[in-house]
PDB file of C-alpha atoms in Angstrom:
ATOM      1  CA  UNK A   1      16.168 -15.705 -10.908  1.00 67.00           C
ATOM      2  CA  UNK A   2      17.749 -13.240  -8.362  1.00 89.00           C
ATOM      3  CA  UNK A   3      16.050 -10.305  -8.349  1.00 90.00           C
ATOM      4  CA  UNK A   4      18.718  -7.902  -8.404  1.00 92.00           C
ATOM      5  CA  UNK A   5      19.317  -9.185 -11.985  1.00 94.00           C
ATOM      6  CA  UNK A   6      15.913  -8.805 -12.854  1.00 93.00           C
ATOM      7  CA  UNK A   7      16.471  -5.205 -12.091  1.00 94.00           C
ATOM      8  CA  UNK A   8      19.261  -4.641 -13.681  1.00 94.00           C
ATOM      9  CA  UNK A   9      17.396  -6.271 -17.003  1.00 95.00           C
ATOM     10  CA  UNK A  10      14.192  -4.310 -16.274  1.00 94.00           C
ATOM     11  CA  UNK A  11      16.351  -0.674 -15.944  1.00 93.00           C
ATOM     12  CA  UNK A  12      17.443  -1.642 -19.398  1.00 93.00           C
ATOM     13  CA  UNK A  13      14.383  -1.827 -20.709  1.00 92.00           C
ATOM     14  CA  UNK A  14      13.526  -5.571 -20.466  1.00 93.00           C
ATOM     15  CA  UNK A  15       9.660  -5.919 -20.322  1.00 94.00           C
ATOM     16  CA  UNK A  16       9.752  -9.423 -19.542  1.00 95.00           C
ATOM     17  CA  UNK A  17      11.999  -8.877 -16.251  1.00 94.00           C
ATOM     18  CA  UNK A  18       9.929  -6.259 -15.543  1.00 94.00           C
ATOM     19  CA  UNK A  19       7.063  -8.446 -15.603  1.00 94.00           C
ATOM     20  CA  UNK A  20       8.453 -11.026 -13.288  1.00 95.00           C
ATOM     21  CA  UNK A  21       9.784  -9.136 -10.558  1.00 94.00           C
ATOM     22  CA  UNK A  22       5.484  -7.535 -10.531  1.00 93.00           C
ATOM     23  CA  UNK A  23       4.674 -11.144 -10.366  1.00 92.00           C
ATOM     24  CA  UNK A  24       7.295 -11.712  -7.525  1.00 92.00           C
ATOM     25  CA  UNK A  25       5.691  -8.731  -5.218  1.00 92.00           C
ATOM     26  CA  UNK A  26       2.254  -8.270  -6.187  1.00 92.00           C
ATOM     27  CA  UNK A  27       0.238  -9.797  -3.420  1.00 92.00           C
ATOM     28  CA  UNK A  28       2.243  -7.778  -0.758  1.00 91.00           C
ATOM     29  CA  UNK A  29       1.619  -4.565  -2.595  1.00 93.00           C
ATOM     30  CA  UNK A  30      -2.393  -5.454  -2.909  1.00 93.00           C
ATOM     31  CA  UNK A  31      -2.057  -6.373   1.079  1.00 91.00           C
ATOM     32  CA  UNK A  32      -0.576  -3.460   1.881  1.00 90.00           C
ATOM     33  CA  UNK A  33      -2.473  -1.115   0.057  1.00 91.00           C
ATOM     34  CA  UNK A  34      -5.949  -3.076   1.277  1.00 89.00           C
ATOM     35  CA  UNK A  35      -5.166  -2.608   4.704  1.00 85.00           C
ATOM     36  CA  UNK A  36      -4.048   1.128   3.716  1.00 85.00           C
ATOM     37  CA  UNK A  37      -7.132   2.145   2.136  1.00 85.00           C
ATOM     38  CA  UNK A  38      -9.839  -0.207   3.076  1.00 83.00           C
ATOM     39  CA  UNK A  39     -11.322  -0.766   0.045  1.00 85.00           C
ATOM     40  CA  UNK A  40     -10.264  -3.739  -2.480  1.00 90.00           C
ATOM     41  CA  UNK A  41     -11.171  -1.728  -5.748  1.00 91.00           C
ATOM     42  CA  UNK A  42      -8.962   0.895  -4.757  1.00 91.00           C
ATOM     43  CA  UNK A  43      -6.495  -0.975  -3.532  1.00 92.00           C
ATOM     44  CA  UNK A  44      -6.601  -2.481  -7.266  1.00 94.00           C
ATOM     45  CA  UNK A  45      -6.537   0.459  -8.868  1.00 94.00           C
ATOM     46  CA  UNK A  46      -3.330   2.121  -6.492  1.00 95.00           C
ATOM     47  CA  UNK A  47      -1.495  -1.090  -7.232  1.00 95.00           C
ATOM     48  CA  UNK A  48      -2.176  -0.668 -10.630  1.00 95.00           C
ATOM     49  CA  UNK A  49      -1.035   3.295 -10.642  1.00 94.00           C
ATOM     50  CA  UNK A  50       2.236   2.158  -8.705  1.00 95.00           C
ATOM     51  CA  UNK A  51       3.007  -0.433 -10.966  1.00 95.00           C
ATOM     52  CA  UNK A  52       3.063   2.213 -14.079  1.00 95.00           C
ATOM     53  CA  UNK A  53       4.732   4.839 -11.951  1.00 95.00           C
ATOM     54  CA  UNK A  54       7.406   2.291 -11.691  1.00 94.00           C
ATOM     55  CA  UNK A  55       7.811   0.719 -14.879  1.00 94.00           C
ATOM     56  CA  UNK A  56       7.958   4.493 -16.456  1.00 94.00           C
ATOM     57  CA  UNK A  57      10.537   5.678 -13.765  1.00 93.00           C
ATOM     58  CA  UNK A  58      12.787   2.598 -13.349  1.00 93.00           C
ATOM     59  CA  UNK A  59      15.520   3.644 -15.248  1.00 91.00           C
ATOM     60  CA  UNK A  60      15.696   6.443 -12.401  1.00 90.00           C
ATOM     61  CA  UNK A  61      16.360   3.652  -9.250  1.00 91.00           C
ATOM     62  CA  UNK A  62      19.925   4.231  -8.373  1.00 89.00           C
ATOM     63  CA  UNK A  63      20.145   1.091  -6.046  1.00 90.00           C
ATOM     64  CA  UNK A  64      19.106  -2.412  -7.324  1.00 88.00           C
ATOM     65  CA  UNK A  65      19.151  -3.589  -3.926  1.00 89.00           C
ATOM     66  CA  UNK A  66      16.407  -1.131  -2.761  1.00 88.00           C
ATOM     67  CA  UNK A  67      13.928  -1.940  -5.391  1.00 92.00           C
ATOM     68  CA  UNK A  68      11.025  -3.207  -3.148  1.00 90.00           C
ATOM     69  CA  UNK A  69      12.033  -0.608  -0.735  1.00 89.00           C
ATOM     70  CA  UNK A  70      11.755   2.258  -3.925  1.00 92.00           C
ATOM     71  CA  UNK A  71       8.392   0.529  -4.851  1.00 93.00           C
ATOM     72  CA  UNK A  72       6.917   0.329  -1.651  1.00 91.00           C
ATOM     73  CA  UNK A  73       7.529   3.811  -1.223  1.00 90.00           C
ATOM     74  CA  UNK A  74       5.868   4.789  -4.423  1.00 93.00           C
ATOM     75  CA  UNK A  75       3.038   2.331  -3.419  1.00 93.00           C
ATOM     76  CA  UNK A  76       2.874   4.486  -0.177  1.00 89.00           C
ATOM     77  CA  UNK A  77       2.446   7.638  -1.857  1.00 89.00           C
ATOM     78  CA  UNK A  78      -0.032   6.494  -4.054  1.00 92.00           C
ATOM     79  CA  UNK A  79      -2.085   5.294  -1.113  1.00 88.00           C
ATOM     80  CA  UNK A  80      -1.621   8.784   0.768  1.00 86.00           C
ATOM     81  CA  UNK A  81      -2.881  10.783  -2.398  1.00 87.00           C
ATOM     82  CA  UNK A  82      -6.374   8.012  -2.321  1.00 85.00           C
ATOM     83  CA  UNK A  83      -6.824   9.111   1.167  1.00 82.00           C
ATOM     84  CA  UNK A  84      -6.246  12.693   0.678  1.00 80.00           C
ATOM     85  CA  UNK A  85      -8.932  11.899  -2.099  1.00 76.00           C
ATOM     86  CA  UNK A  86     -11.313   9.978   0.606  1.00 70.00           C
ATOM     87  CA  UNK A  87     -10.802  13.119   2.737  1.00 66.00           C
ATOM     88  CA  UNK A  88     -11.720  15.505   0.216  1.00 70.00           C
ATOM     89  CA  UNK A  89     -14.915  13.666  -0.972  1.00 65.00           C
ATOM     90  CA  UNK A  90     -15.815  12.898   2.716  1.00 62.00           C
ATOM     91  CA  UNK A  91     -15.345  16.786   3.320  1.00 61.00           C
ATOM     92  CA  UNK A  92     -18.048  17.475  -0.023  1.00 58.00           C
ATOM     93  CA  UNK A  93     -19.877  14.919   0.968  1.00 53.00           C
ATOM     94  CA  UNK A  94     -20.631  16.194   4.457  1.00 52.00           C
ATOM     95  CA  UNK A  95     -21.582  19.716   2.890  1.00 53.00           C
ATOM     96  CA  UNK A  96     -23.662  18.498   0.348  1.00 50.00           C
ATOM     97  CA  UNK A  97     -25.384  16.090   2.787  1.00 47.00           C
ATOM     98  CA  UNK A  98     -24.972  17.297   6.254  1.00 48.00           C
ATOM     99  CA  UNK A  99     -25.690  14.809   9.234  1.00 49.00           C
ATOM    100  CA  UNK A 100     -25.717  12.092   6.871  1.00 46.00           C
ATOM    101  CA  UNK A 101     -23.827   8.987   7.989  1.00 48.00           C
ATOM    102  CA  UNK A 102     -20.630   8.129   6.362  1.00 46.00           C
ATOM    103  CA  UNK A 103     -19.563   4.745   4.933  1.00 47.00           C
ATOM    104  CA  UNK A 104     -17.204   2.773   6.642  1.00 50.00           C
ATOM    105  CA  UNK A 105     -14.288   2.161   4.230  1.00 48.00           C
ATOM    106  CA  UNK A 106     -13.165  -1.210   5.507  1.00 49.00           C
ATOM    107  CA  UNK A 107     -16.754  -2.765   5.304  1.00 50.00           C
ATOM    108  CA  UNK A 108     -15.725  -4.089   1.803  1.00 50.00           C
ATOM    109  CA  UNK A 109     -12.689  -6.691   3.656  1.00 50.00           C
ATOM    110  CA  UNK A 110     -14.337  -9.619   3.378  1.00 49.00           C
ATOM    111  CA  UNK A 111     -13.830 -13.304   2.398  1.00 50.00           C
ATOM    112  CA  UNK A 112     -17.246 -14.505   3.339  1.00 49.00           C
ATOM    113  CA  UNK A 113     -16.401 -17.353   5.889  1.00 52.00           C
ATOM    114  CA  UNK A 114     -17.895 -16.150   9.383  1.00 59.00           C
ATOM    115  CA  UNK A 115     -19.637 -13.220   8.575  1.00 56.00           C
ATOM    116  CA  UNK A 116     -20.051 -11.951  12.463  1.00 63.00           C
ATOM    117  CA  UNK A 117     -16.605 -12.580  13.267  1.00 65.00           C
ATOM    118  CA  UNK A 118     -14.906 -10.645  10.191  1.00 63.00           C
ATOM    119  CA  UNK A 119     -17.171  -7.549  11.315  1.00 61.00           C
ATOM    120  CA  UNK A 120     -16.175  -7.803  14.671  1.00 70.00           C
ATOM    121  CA  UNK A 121     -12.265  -8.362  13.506  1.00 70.00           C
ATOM    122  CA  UNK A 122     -13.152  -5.430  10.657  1.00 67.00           C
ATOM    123  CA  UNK A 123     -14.597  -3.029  13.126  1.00 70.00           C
ATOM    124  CA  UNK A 124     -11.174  -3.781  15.731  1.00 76.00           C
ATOM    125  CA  UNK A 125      -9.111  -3.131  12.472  1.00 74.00           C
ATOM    126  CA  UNK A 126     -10.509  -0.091  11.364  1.00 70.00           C
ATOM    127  CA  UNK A 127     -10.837   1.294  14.993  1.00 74.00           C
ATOM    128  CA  UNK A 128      -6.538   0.024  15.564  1.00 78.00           C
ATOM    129  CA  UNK A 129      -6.208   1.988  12.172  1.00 72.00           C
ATOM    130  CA  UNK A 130      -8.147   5.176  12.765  1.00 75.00           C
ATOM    131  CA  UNK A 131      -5.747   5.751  16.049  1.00 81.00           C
ATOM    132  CA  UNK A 132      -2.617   5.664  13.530  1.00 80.00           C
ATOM    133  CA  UNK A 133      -0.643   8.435  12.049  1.00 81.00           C
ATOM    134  CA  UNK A 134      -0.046   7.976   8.642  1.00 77.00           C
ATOM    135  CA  UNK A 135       3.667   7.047   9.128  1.00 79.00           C
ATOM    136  CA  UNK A 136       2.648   4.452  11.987  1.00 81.00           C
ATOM    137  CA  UNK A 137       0.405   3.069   9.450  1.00 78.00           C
ATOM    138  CA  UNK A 138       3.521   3.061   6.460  1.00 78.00           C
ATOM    139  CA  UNK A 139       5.458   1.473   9.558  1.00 82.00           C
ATOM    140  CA  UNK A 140       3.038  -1.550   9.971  1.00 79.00           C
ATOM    141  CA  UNK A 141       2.122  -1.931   6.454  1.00 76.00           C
ATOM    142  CA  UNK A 142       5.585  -2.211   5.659  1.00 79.00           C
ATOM    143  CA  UNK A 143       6.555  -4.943   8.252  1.00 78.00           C
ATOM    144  CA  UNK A 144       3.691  -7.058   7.671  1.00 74.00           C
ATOM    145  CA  UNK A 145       3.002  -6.858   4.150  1.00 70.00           C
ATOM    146  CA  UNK A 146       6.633  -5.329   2.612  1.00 73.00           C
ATOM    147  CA  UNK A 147       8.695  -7.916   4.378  1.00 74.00           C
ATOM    148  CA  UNK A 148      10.762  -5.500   5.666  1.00 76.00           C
ATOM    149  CA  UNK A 149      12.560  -5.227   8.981  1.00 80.00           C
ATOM    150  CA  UNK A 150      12.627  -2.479  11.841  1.00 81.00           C
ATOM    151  CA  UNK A 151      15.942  -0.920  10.543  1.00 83.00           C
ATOM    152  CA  UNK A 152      15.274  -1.201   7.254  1.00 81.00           C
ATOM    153  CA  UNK A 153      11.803   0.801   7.502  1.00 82.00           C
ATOM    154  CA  UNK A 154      13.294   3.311   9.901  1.00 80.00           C
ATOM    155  CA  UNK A 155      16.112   4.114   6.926  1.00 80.00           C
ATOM    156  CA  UNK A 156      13.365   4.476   4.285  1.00 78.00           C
ATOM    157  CA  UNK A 157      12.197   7.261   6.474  1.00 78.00           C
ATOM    158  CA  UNK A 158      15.393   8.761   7.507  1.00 78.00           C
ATOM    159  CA  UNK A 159      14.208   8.043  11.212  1.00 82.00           C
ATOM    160  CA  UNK A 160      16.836   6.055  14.122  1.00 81.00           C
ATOM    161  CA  UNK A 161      16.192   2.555  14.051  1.00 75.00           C
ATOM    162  CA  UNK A 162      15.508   2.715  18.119  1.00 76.00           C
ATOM    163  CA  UNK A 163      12.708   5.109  16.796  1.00 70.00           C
TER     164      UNK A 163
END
């Protein structure tokens, strides 16, 4: 079904519509937020928050056409409160156990296959990350795991698309 109607049925209440536009867009939300945060439990858990956030506040989306762009931006902001989180913990952490090492968030990325060449690739990733702002990181994110094209990310962030 096109999703634009599913909106339109979901703003009105329809569970069911609801239900199959999450089923449409899960996997890139989960990608996106793994590759956010690092850590596939709380990239579970943020796609789990977003999805709430929007089913309570979809009545609110003005724009049926900007749905995944509206959900990807709540997705975003749930990812940038979990690493405000991580920062805060990190920051306790470090005064409750000073010099201690800390744990490398992206050691959890796994699927088991070649186990020297996914730490290798992990360690690149998280190293490419770290050197990210948090907007270049929205920016990638959204291209690779949103869908969503140069222009169309720039708008979402009220930034020129030659930005």
């Amino acid at each position: 079904m096109d999703e634009r109607l599913l909106v339109k049925r979901a703003k009105r209440g329809d569970t069911a519509a609801f239900a199959e536009l999450y089923g449409t867009i899960y996997k890139r939300l989960y990608q996106f937020a793994l590759y956010t945060l690092g850590n596939t439990q709380d990239a579970e858990d943020v796609v789990s928050d977003t999805i709430v956030a929007a089913f309570e506040s979809i009545g609110k989306l003005r724009d049926v056409y900007r749905f995944r762009q509206w959900l990807f931006k709540i997705l975003s902001n749930q990812c940038k409160k979990r690493r405000k989180s991580y920062a805060e913990r990190n920051r306790r952490h470090n005064l409750d156990f000073p010099g201690e090492e800390q744990k490398d968030v992206f050691s959890g990325v796994s699927d088991g296959r070649d186990m020297e060449k996914e730490a290798t690739d992990r360690e690149w990733i998280r190293q490419a990350f770290e050197t990210l702002s948090e907007e270049e990181r929205y920016i990638v994110n959204s291209f690779l795991f949103g869908g969503y094209r140069g222009d169309e990310i720039a708008q979402s962030l009220g930034i020129g698309s030659g930005t």
